[in-house]
JSON list of N, CA and C in Angstrom, two decimals:
[
{"chain": "A", "resi": 36, "resn": "MET", "atom": "N", "xyz": [13.71, -0.69, -7.66]},
{"chain": "A", "resi": 36, "resn": "MET", "atom": "CA", "xyz": [13.29, 0.05, -7.16]},
{"chain": "A", "resi": 36, "resn": "MET", "atom": "C", "xyz": [13.42, 1.05, -6.26]},
{"chain": "A", "resi": 37, "resn": "GLY", "atom": "N", "xyz": [13.21, 0.29, -5.17]},
{"chain": "A", "resi": 37, "resn": "GLY", "atom": "CA", "xyz": [13.52, 0.47, -3.75]},
{"chain": "A", "resi": 37, "resn": "GLY", "atom": "C", "xyz": [12.81, -0.40, -2.86]},
{"chain": "A", "resi": 38, "resn": "TRP", "atom": "N", "xyz": [12.96, -0.30, -1.53]},
{"chain": "A", "resi": 38, "resn": "TRP", "atom": "CA", "xyz": [12.61, -1.00, -0.60]},
{"chain": "A", "resi": 38, "resn": "TRP", "atom": "C", "xyz": [11.83, -0.42, 0.76]},
{"chain": "A", "resi": 39, "resn": "ASN", "atom": "N", "xyz": [10.72, 1.65, 0.11]},
{"chain": "A", "resi": 39, "resn": "ASN", "atom": "CA", "xyz": [9.79, 1.65, 1.35]},
{"chain": "A", "resi": 39, "resn": "ASN", "atom": "C", "xyz": [9.05, 2.46, 0.61]},
{"chain": "A", "resi": 40, "resn": "LEU", "atom": "N", "xyz": [8.42, 3.28, 0.74]},
{"chain": "A", "resi": 40, "resn": "LEU", "atom": "CA", "xyz": [7.13, 3.43, 1.20]},
{"chain": "A", "resi": 40, "resn": "LEU", "atom": "C", "xyz": [7.31, 4.46, -0.60]},
{"chain": "A", "resi": 41, "resn": "ASP", "atom": "N", "xyz": [7.82, 4.73, -0.38]},
{"chain": "A", "resi": 41, "resn": "ASP", "atom": "CA", "xyz": [8.28, 6.31, -1.10]},
{"chain": "A", "resi": 41, "resn": "ASP", "atom": "C", "xyz": [8.76, 6.23, -2.71]},
{"chain": "A", "resi": 42, "resn": "ALA", "atom": "N", "xyz": [9.93, 4.33, -2.98]},
{"chain": "A", "resi": 42, "resn": "ALA", "atom": "CA", "xyz": [9.39, 3.56, -4.07]},
{"chain": "A", "resi": 42, "resn": "ALA", "atom": "C", "xyz": [8.31, 2.41, -4.24]},
{"chain": "A", "resi": 43, "resn": "LEU", "atom": "N", "xyz": [7.14, 2.65, -3.75]},
{"chain": "A", "resi": 43, "resn": "LEU", "atom": "CA", "xyz": [5.70, 1.83, -3.56]},
{"chain": "A", "resi": 43, "resn": "LEU", "atom": "C", "xyz": [5.36, 3.23, -4.73]},
{"chain": "A", "resi": 44, "resn": "ASP", "atom": "N", "xyz": [4.69, 4.72, -4.19]},
{"chain": "A", "resi": 44, "resn": "ASP", "atom": "CA", "xyz": [4.17, 5.26, -4.36]},
{"chain": "A", "resi": 44, "resn": "ASP", "atom": "C", "xyz": [4.84, 5.92, -6.05]},
{"chain": "A", "resi": 45, "resn": "ASP", "atom": "N", "xyz": [6.42, 5.82, -6.23]},
{"chain": "A", "resi": 45, "resn": "ASP", "atom": "CA", "xyz": [7.07, 6.05, -7.95]},
{"chain": "A", "resi": 45, "resn": "ASP", "atom": "C", "xyz": [6.55, 5.16, -8.13]},
{"chain": "A", "resi": 46, "resn": "CYS", "atom": "N", "xyz": [6.52, 3.86, -8.23]},
{"chain": "A", "resi": 46, "resn": "CYS", "atom": "CA", "xyz": [6.18, 2.92, -8.72]},
{"chain": "A", "resi": 46, "resn": "CYS", "atom": "C", "xyz": [5.25, 3.11, -9.37]},
{"chain": "A", "resi": 47, "resn": "LEU", "atom": "N", "xyz": [4.06, 3.74, -8.94]},
{"chain": "A", "resi": 47, "resn": "LEU", "atom": "CA", "xyz": [3.24, 3.61, -9.27]},
{"chain": "A", "resi": 47, "resn": "LEU", "atom": "C", "xyz": [2.00, 5.05, -9.65]},
{"chain": "A", "resi": 48, "resn": "ARG", "atom": "N", "xyz": [3.15, 5.87, -10.02]},
{"chain": "A", "resi": 48, "resn": "ARG", "atom": "CA", "xyz": [3.13, 6.80, -10.38]},
{"chain": "A", "resi": 48, "resn": "ARG", "atom": "C", "xyz": [2.85, 6.51, -12.15]},
{"chain": "A", "resi": 49, "resn": "GLY", "atom": "N", "xyz": [3.88, 5.92, -12.71]},
{"chain": "A", "resi": 49, "resn": "GLY", "atom": "CA", "xyz": [3.55, 5.04, -13.73]},
{"chain": "A", "resi": 49, "resn": "GLY", "atom": "C", "xyz": [5.17, 5.60, -14.23]},
{"chain": "A", "resi": 50, "resn": "GLY", "atom": "N", "xyz": [5.65, 5.38, -15.92]},
{"chain": "A", "resi": 50, "resn": "GLY", "atom": "CA", "xyz": [6.84, 5.69, -15.96]},
{"chain": "A", "resi": 50, "resn": "GLY", "atom": "C", "xyz": [7.55, 4.04, -16.42]},
{"chain": "A", "resi": 51, "resn": "ARG", "atom": "N", "xyz": [8.16, 4.34, -15.13]},
{"chain": "A", "resi": 51, "resn": "ARG", "atom": "CA", "xyz": [9.33, 2.89, -15.47]},
{"chain": "A", "resi": 51, "resn": "ARG", "atom": "C", "xyz": [8.51, 1.31, -13.95]},
{"chain": "A", "resi": 52, "resn": "GLY", "atom": "N", "xyz": [7.15, 2.00, -13.53]},
{"chain": "A", "resi": 52, "resn": "GLY", "atom": "CA", "xyz": [6.50, 0.73, -12.74]},
{"chain": "A", "resi": 52, "resn": "GLY", "atom": "C", "xyz": [5.43, 0.59, -13.62]},
{"chain": "A", "resi": 53, "resn": "ALA", "atom": "N", "xyz": [3.84, 0.00, -12.81]},
{"chain": "A", "resi": 53, "resn": "ALA", "atom": "CA", "xyz": [3.43, -0.42, -13.28]},
{"chain": "A", "resi": 53, "resn": "ALA", "atom": "C", "xyz": [2.29, 1.04, -14.11]},
{"chain": "A", "resi": 54, "resn": "THR", "atom": "N", "xyz": [1.35, 0.09, -14.69]},
{"chain": "A", "resi": 54, "resn": "THR", "atom": "CA", "xyz": [0.46, 0.95, -15.53]},
{"chain": "A", "resi": 54, "resn": "THR", "atom": "C", "xyz": [-0.64, 0.94, -15.21]},
{"chain": "A", "resi": 55, "resn": "ILE", "atom": "N", "xyz": [-1.41, 2.78, -14.45]},
{"chain": "A", "resi": 55, "resn": "ILE", "atom": "CA", "xyz": [-2.10, 2.62, -13.92]},
{"chain": "A", "resi": 55, "resn": "ILE", "atom": "C", "xyz": [-3.40, 2.92, -14.70]},
{"chain": "A", "resi": 56, "resn": "ALA", "atom": "N", "xyz": [-4.75, 1.40, -14.71]},
{"chain": "A", "resi": 56, "resn": "ALA", "atom": "CA", "xyz": [-5.47, 1.19, -13.45]},
{"chain": "A", "resi": 56, "resn": "ALA", "atom": "C", "xyz": [-5.09, 0.59, -13.77]},
{"chain": "A", "resi": 57, "resn": "PHE", "atom": "N", "xyz": [-5.74, -0.63, -11.78]},
{"chain": "A", "resi": 57, "resn": "PHE", "atom": "CA", "xyz": [-5.17, -2.35, -12.34]},
{"chain": "A", "resi": 57, "resn": "PHE", "atom": "C", "xyz": [-6.32, -2.35, -10.67]},
{"chain": "A", "resi": 58, "resn": "THR", "atom": "N", "xyz": [-6.47, -3.68, -11.08]},
{"chain": "A", "resi": 58, "resn": "THR", "atom": "CA", "xyz": [-7.11, -4.04, -9.89]},
{"chain": "A", "resi": 58, "resn": "THR", "atom": "C", "xyz": [-6.42, -4.76, -8.75]},
{"chain": "A", "resi": 59, "resn": "LEU", "atom": "N", "xyz": [-5.16, -5.20, -7.68]},
{"chain": "A", "resi": 59, "resn": "LEU", "atom": "CA", "xyz": [-4.74, -5.44, -6.53]},
{"chain": "A", "resi": 59, "resn": "LEU", "atom": "C", "xyz": [-5.35, -6.77, -6.32]},
{"chain": "A", "resi": 60, "resn": "HIS", "atom": "N", "xyz": [-5.04, -7.95, -6.17]},
{"chain": "A", "resi": 60, "resn": "HIS", "atom": "CA", "xyz": [-6.06, -8.73, -5.40]},
{"chain": "A", "resi": 60, "resn": "HIS", "atom": "C", "xyz": [-5.08, -9.63, -4.66]},
{"chain": "A", "resi": 61, "resn": "TRP", "atom": "N", "xyz": [-4.93, -9.02, -3.08]},
{"chain": "A", "resi": 61, "resn": "TRP", "atom": "CA", "xyz": [-4.50, -9.18, -2.26]},
{"chain": "A", "resi": 61, "resn": "TRP", "atom": "C", "xyz": [-4.76, -9.97, -1.08]},
{"chain": "A", "resi": 62, "resn": "ASP", "atom": "N", "xyz": [-4.16, -11.28, -2.03]},
{"chain": "A", "resi": 62, "resn": "ASP", "atom": "CA", "xyz": [-4.40, -13.07, -0.83]},
{"chain": "A", "resi": 62, "resn": "ASP", "atom": "C", "xyz": [-3.97, -12.72, 0.19]},
{"chain": "A", "resi": 63, "resn": "CYS", "atom": "N", "xyz": [-4.48, -13.47, 1.37]},
{"chain": "A", "resi": 63, "resn": "CYS", "atom": "CA", "xyz": [-4.28, -13.52, 2.91]},
{"chain": "A", "resi": 63, "resn": "CYS", "atom": "C", "xyz": [-4.01, -12.25, 3.31]},
{"chain": "A", "resi": 64, "resn": "SER", "atom": "N", "xyz": [-5.18, -10.80, 2.67]},
{"chain": "A", "resi": 64, "resn": "SER", "atom": "CA", "xyz": [-4.91, -9.30, 3.57]},
{"chain": "A", "resi": 64, "resn": "SER", "atom": "C", "xyz": [-5.54, -9.85, 4.85]},
{"chain": "A", "resi": 65, "resn": "ALA", "atom": "N", "xyz": [-5.91, -10.72, 5.81]},
{"chain": "A", "resi": 65, "resn": "ALA", "atom": "CA", "xyz": [-6.14, -10.23, 6.53]},
{"chain": "A", "resi": 65, "resn": "ALA", "atom": "C", "xyz": [-4.72, -10.81, 8.20]},
{"chain": "A", "resi": 66, "resn": "GLU", "atom": "N", "xyz": [-4.25, -12.02, 7.17]},
{"chain": "A", "resi": 66, "resn": "GLU", "atom": "CA", "xyz": [-3.04, -11.68, 7.52]},
{"chain": "A", "resi": 66, "resn": "GLU", "atom": "C", "xyz": [-2.08, -11.16, 7.84]},
{"chain": "A", "resi": 67, "resn": "ALA", "atom": "N", "xyz": [-1.42, -10.16, 6.42]},
{"chain": "A", "resi": 67, "resn": "ALA", "atom": "CA", "xyz": [-1.23, -8.88, 5.76]},
{"chain": "A", "resi": 67, "resn": "ALA", "atom": "C", "xyz": [-1.34, -8.08, 7.00]},
{"chain": "A", "resi": 68, "resn": "ARG", "atom": "N", "xyz": [-2.81, -7.48, 7.62]},
{"chain": "A", "resi": 68, "resn": "ARG", "atom": "CA", "xyz": [-3.56, -6.87, 8.33]},
{"chain": "A", "resi": 68, "resn": "ARG", "atom": "C", "xyz": [-2.51, -6.64, 9.69]},
{"chain": "A", "resi": 69, "resn": "THR", "atom": "N", "xyz": [-2.74, -7.78, 10.17]},
{"chain": "A", "resi": 69, "resn": "THR", "atom": "CA", "xyz": [-1.83, -8.24, 11.29]},
{"chain": "A", "resi": 69, "resn": "THR", "atom": "C", "xyz": [-0.37, -8.09, 11.23]},
{"chain": "A", "resi": 70, "resn": "ARG", "atom": "N", "xyz": [0.72, -8.84, 10.48]},
{"chain": "A", "resi": 70, "resn": "ARG", "atom": "CA", "xyz": [1.72, -8.49, 9.96]},
{"chain": "A", "resi": 70, "resn": "ARG", "atom": "C", "xyz": [2.36, -6.68, 10.18]},
{"chain": "A", "resi": 71, "resn": "LEU", "atom": "N", "xyz": [1.08, -5.74, 9.35]},
{"chain": "A", "resi": 71, "resn": "LEU", "atom": "CA", "xyz": [1.33, -4.49, 9.11]},
{"chain": "A", "resi": 71, "resn": "LEU", "atom": "C", "xyz": [0.58, -3.66, 9.84]},
{"chain": "A", "resi": 72, "resn": "ALA", "atom": "N", "xyz": [0.80, -4.18, 11.27]},
{"chain": "A", "resi": 72, "resn": "ALA", "atom": "CA", "xyz": [0.07, -3.15, 12.66]},
{"chain": "A", "resi": 72, "resn": "ALA", "atom": "C", "xyz": [1.30, -1.78, 12.85]},
{"chain": "A", "resi": 73, "resn": "GLU", "atom": "N", "xyz": [2.40, -2.25, 12.67]},
{"chain": "A", "resi": 73, "resn": "GLU", "atom": "CA", "xyz": [2.72, -1.04, 12.83]},
{"chain": "A", "resi": 73, "resn": "GLU", "atom": "C", "xyz": [2.76, 0.44, 12.88]},
{"chain": "A", "resi": 74, "resn": "ARG", "atom": "N", "xyz": [2.87, 1.32, 13.56]},
{"chain": "A", "resi": 74, "resn": "ARG", "atom": "CA", "xyz": [2.43, 2.23, 13.45]},
{"chain": "A", "resi": 74, "resn": "ARG", "atom": "C", "xyz": [3.09, 3.41, 12.79]},
{"chain": "A", "resi": 75, "resn": "VAL", "atom": "N", "xyz": [2.62, 4.25, 12.00]},
{"chain": "A", "resi": 75, "resn": "VAL", "atom": "CA", "xyz": [4.06, 5.08, 11.31]},
{"chain": "A", "resi": 75, "resn": "VAL", "atom": "C", "xyz": [2.76, 6.44, 11.20]},
{"chain": "A", "resi": 76, "resn": "PRO", "atom": "N", "xyz": [3.81, 7.44, 11.58]},
{"chain": "A", "resi": 76, "resn": "PRO", "atom": "CA", "xyz": [3.96, 8.54, 11.25]},
{"chain": "A", "resi": 76, "resn": "PRO", "atom": "C", "xyz": [3.67, 9.02, 9.84]},
{"chain": "A", "resi": 77, "resn": "VAL", "atom": "N", "xyz": [2.26, 10.64, 10.19]},
{"chain": "A", "resi": 77, "resn": "VAL", "atom": "CA", "xyz": [1.48, 10.16, 8.61]},
{"chain": "A", "resi": 77, "resn": "VAL", "atom": "C", "xyz": [1.16, 11.63, 8.90]},
{"chain": "A", "resi": 78, "resn": "GLY", "atom": "N", "xyz": [1.73, 12.94, 8.32]},
{"chain": "A", "resi": 78, "resn": "GLY", "atom": "CA", "xyz": [1.34, 14.44, 8.55]},
{"chain": "A", "resi": 78, "resn": "GLY", "atom": "C", "xyz": [1.37, 14.55, 10.32]},
{"chain": "A", "resi": 79, "resn": "ASP", "atom": "N", "xyz": [0.37, 15.29, 10.68]},
{"chain": "A", "resi": 79, "resn": "ASP", "atom": "CA", "xyz": [0.36, 15.55, 12.19]},
{"chain": "A", "resi": 79, "resn": "ASP", "atom": "C", "xyz": [-0.41, 13.80, 12.44]},
{"chain": "A", "resi": 80, "resn": "GLY", "atom": "N", "xyz": [-0.14, 13.16, 12.01]},
{"chain": "A", "resi": 80, "resn": "GLY", "atom": "CA", "xyz": [-0.87, 11.78, 12.81]},
{"chain": "A", "resi": 80, "resn": "GLY", "atom": "C", "xyz": [0.04, 10.47, 12.32]},
{"chain": "A", "resi": 81, "resn": "GLU", "atom": "N", "xyz": [-0.85, 9.57, 13.71]},
{"chain": "A", "resi": 81, "resn": "GLU", "atom": "CA", "xyz": [0.31, 8.04, 12.72]},
{"chain": "A", "resi": 81, "resn": "GLU", "atom": "C", "xyz": [-1.09, 7.56, 11.79]},
{"chain": "A", "resi": 82, "resn": "LEU", "atom": "N", "xyz": [-1.06, 6.47, 10.92]},
{"chain": "A", "resi": 82, "resn": "LEU", "atom": "CA", "xyz": [-1.44, 5.26, 10.07]},
{"chain": "A", "resi": 82, "resn": "LEU", "atom": "C", "xyz": [-0.97, 4.54, 11.02]},
{"chain": "A", "resi": 83, "resn": "VAL", "atom": "N", "xyz": [-2.36, 3.06, 11.09]},
{"chain": "A", "resi": 83, "resn": "VAL", "atom": "CA", "xyz": [-1.11, 1.56, 10.65]},
{"chain": "A", "resi": 83, "resn": "VAL", "atom": "C", "xyz": [-1.17, 1.21, 9.73]},
{"chain": "A", "resi": 84, "resn": "LEU", "atom": "N", "xyz": [0.46, 0.60, 9.34]},
{"chain": "A", "resi": 84, "resn": "LEU", "atom": "CA", "xyz": [1.15, 0.91, 8.03]},
{"chain": "A", "resi": 84, "resn": "LEU", "atom": "C", "xyz": [0.58, -0.10, 7.03]},
{"chain": "A", "resi": 85, "resn": "PHE", "atom": "N", "xyz": [-0.83, -0.91, 7.15]},
{"chain": "A", "resi": 85, "resn": "PHE", "atom": "CA", "xyz": [-1.70, -1.43, 5.91]},
{"chain": "A", "resi": 85, "resn": "PHE", "atom": "C", "xyz": [-2.16, -1.17, 5.84]},
{"chain": "A", "resi": 86, "resn": "ASP", "atom": "N", "xyz": [-3.03, -0.08, 6.55]},
{"chain": "A", "resi": 86, "resn": "ASP", "atom": "CA", "xyz": [-4.34, 1.31, 5.88]},
{"chain": "A", "resi": 86, "resn": "ASP", "atom": "C", "xyz": [-3.46, 2.18, 5.50]},
{"chain": "A", "resi": 87, "resn": "LEU", "atom": "N", "xyz": [-2.15, 2.14, 5.47]},
{"chain": "A", "resi": 87, "resn": "LEU", "atom": "CA", "xyz": [-1.11, 3.47, 4.47]},
{"chain": "A", "resi": 87, "resn": "LEU", "atom": "C", "xyz": [-1.41, 3.07, 2.88]},
{"chain": "A", "resi": 88, "resn": "LEU", "atom": "N", "xyz": [-1.17, 1.44, 3.23]},
{"chain": "A", "resi": 88, "resn": "LEU", "atom": "CA", "xyz": [-0.58, 1.06, 1.89]},
{"chain": "A", "resi": 88, "resn": "LEU", "atom": "C", "xyz": [-2.25, 1.00, 0.97]},
{"chain": "A", "resi": 89, "resn": "LEU", "atom": "N", "xyz": [-2.86, 1.02, 1.72]},
{"chain": "A", "resi": 89, "resn": "LEU", "atom": "CA", "xyz": [-4.49, 1.27, 1.38]},
{"chain": "A", "resi": 89, "resn": "LEU", "atom": "C", "xyz": [-4.92, 2.15, 0.92]},
{"chain": "A", "resi": 90, "resn": "GLU", "atom": "N", "xyz": [-4.32, 3.02, 1.58]},
{"chain": "A", "resi": 90, "resn": "GLU", "atom": "CA", "xyz": [-4.29, 4.57, 1.33]},
{"chain": "A", "resi": 90, "resn": "GLU", "atom": "C", "xyz": [-3.48, 4.76, 0.58]},
{"chain": "A", "resi": 91, "resn": "VAL", "atom": "N", "xyz": [-2.24, 4.67, -0.21]},
{"chain": "A", "resi": 91, "resn": "VAL", "atom": "CA", "xyz": [-1.46, 5.09, -0.93]},
{"chain": "A", "resi": 91, "resn": "VAL", "atom": "C", "xyz": [-1.69, 4.45, -2.09]},
{"chain": "A", "resi": 92, "resn": "PHE", "atom": "N", "xyz": [-2.82, 2.92, -2.41]},
{"chain": "A", "resi": 92, "resn": "PHE", "atom": "CA", "xyz": [-2.51, 2.39, -3.61]},
{"chain": "A", "resi": 92, "resn": "PHE", "atom": "C", "xyz": [-4.15, 3.34, -4.28]},
{"chain": "A", "resi": 93, "resn": "GLY", "atom": "N", "xyz": [-5.32, 3.74, -2.82]},
{"chain": "A", "resi": 93, "resn": "GLY", "atom": "CA", "xyz": [-6.00, 4.59, -3.71]},
{"chain": "A", "resi": 93, "resn": "GLY", "atom": "C", "xyz": [-5.38, 5.83, -4.17]},
{"chain": "A", "resi": 94, "resn": "GLU", "atom": "N", "xyz": [-5.45, 6.61, -3.60]},
{"chain": "A", "resi": 94, "resn": "GLU", "atom": "CA", "xyz": [-4.89, 7.53, -4.22]},
{"chain": "A", "resi": 94, "resn": "GLU", "atom": "C", "xyz": [-4.19, 7.27, -5.42]},
{"chain": "A", "resi": 95, "resn": "ARG", "atom": "N", "xyz": [-3.16, 6.70, -5.97]},
{"chain": "A", "resi": 95, "resn": "ARG", "atom": "CA", "xyz": [-3.03, 6.43, -7.64]},
{"chain": "A", "resi": 95, "resn": "ARG", "atom": "C", "xyz": [-3.48, 5.75, -8.16]},
{"chain": "A", "resi": 96, "resn": "GLY", "atom": "N", "xyz": [-4.98, 5.38, -7.88]},
{"chain": "A", "resi": 96, "resn": "GLY", "atom": "CA", "xyz": [-6.28, 4.45, -8.76]},
{"chain": "A", "resi": 96, "resn": "GLY", "atom": "C", "xyz": [-6.34, 3.05, -8.76]},
{"chain": "A", "resi": 97, "resn": "VAL", "atom": "N", "xyz": [-5.19, 2.18, -7.95]},
{"chain": "A", "resi": 97, "resn": "VAL", "atom": "CA", "xyz": [-5.69, 1.44, -7.40]},
{"chain": "A", "resi": 97, "resn": "VAL", "atom": "C", "xyz": [-5.96, -0.11, -6.67]},
{"chain": "A", "resi": 98, "resn": "SER", "atom": "N", "xyz": [-7.19, -0.49, -7.16]},
{"chain": "A", "resi": 98, "resn": "SER", "atom": "CA", "xyz": [-8.31, -1.00, -6.56]},
{"chain": "A", "resi": 98, "resn": "SER", "atom": "C", "xyz": [-7.63, -1.75, -6.32]},
{"chain": "A", "resi": 99, "resn": "VAL", "atom": "N", "xyz": [-7.98, -2.01, -4.61]},
{"chain": "A", "resi": 99, "resn": "VAL", "atom": "CA", "xyz": [-7.59, -3.52, -4.27]},
{"chain": "A", "resi": 99, "resn": "VAL", "atom": "C", "xyz": [-8.94, -4.43, -3.73]},
{"chain": "A", "resi": 100, "resn": "ILE", "atom": "N", "xyz": [-8.69, -6.12, -3.54]},
{"chain": "A", "resi": 100, "resn": "ILE", "atom": "CA", "xyz": [-9.96, -5.85, -2.95]},
{"chain": "A", "resi": 100, "resn": "ILE", "atom": "C", "xyz": [-8.89, -7.35, -2.81]},
{"chain": "A", "resi": 101, "resn": "ARG", "atom": "N", "xyz": [-9.72, -7.29, -1.38]},
{"chain": "A", "resi": 101, "resn": "ARG", "atom": "CA", "xyz": [-8.66, -8.56, -0.13]},
{"chain": "A", "resi": 101, "resn": "ARG", "atom": "C", "xyz": [-9.09, -9.79, 0.50]},
{"chain": "A", "resi": 102, "resn": "ARG", "atom": "N", "xyz": [-8.70, -10.49, -0.15]},
{"chain": "A", "resi": 102, "resn": "ARG", "atom": "CA", "xyz": [-9.01, -12.00, 0.05]},
{"chain": "A", "resi": 102, "resn": "ARG", "atom": "C", "xyz": [-8.64, -12.58, 1.79]}
]
């Protein structure tokens, strides 16, 4: 499907990807937060990449359980 946030968003919209709604159990999420600390432009501001991922999941109806 791709290797970027647009591809993830496309996958979560349905059709060819995941069936919404589901729950993602994110193991090692604290380590992921550390590794995904890059700030990325969003609209008129920026977000930490980890937080942007959580936002994308939330907007598409995916529940995320961080472990």
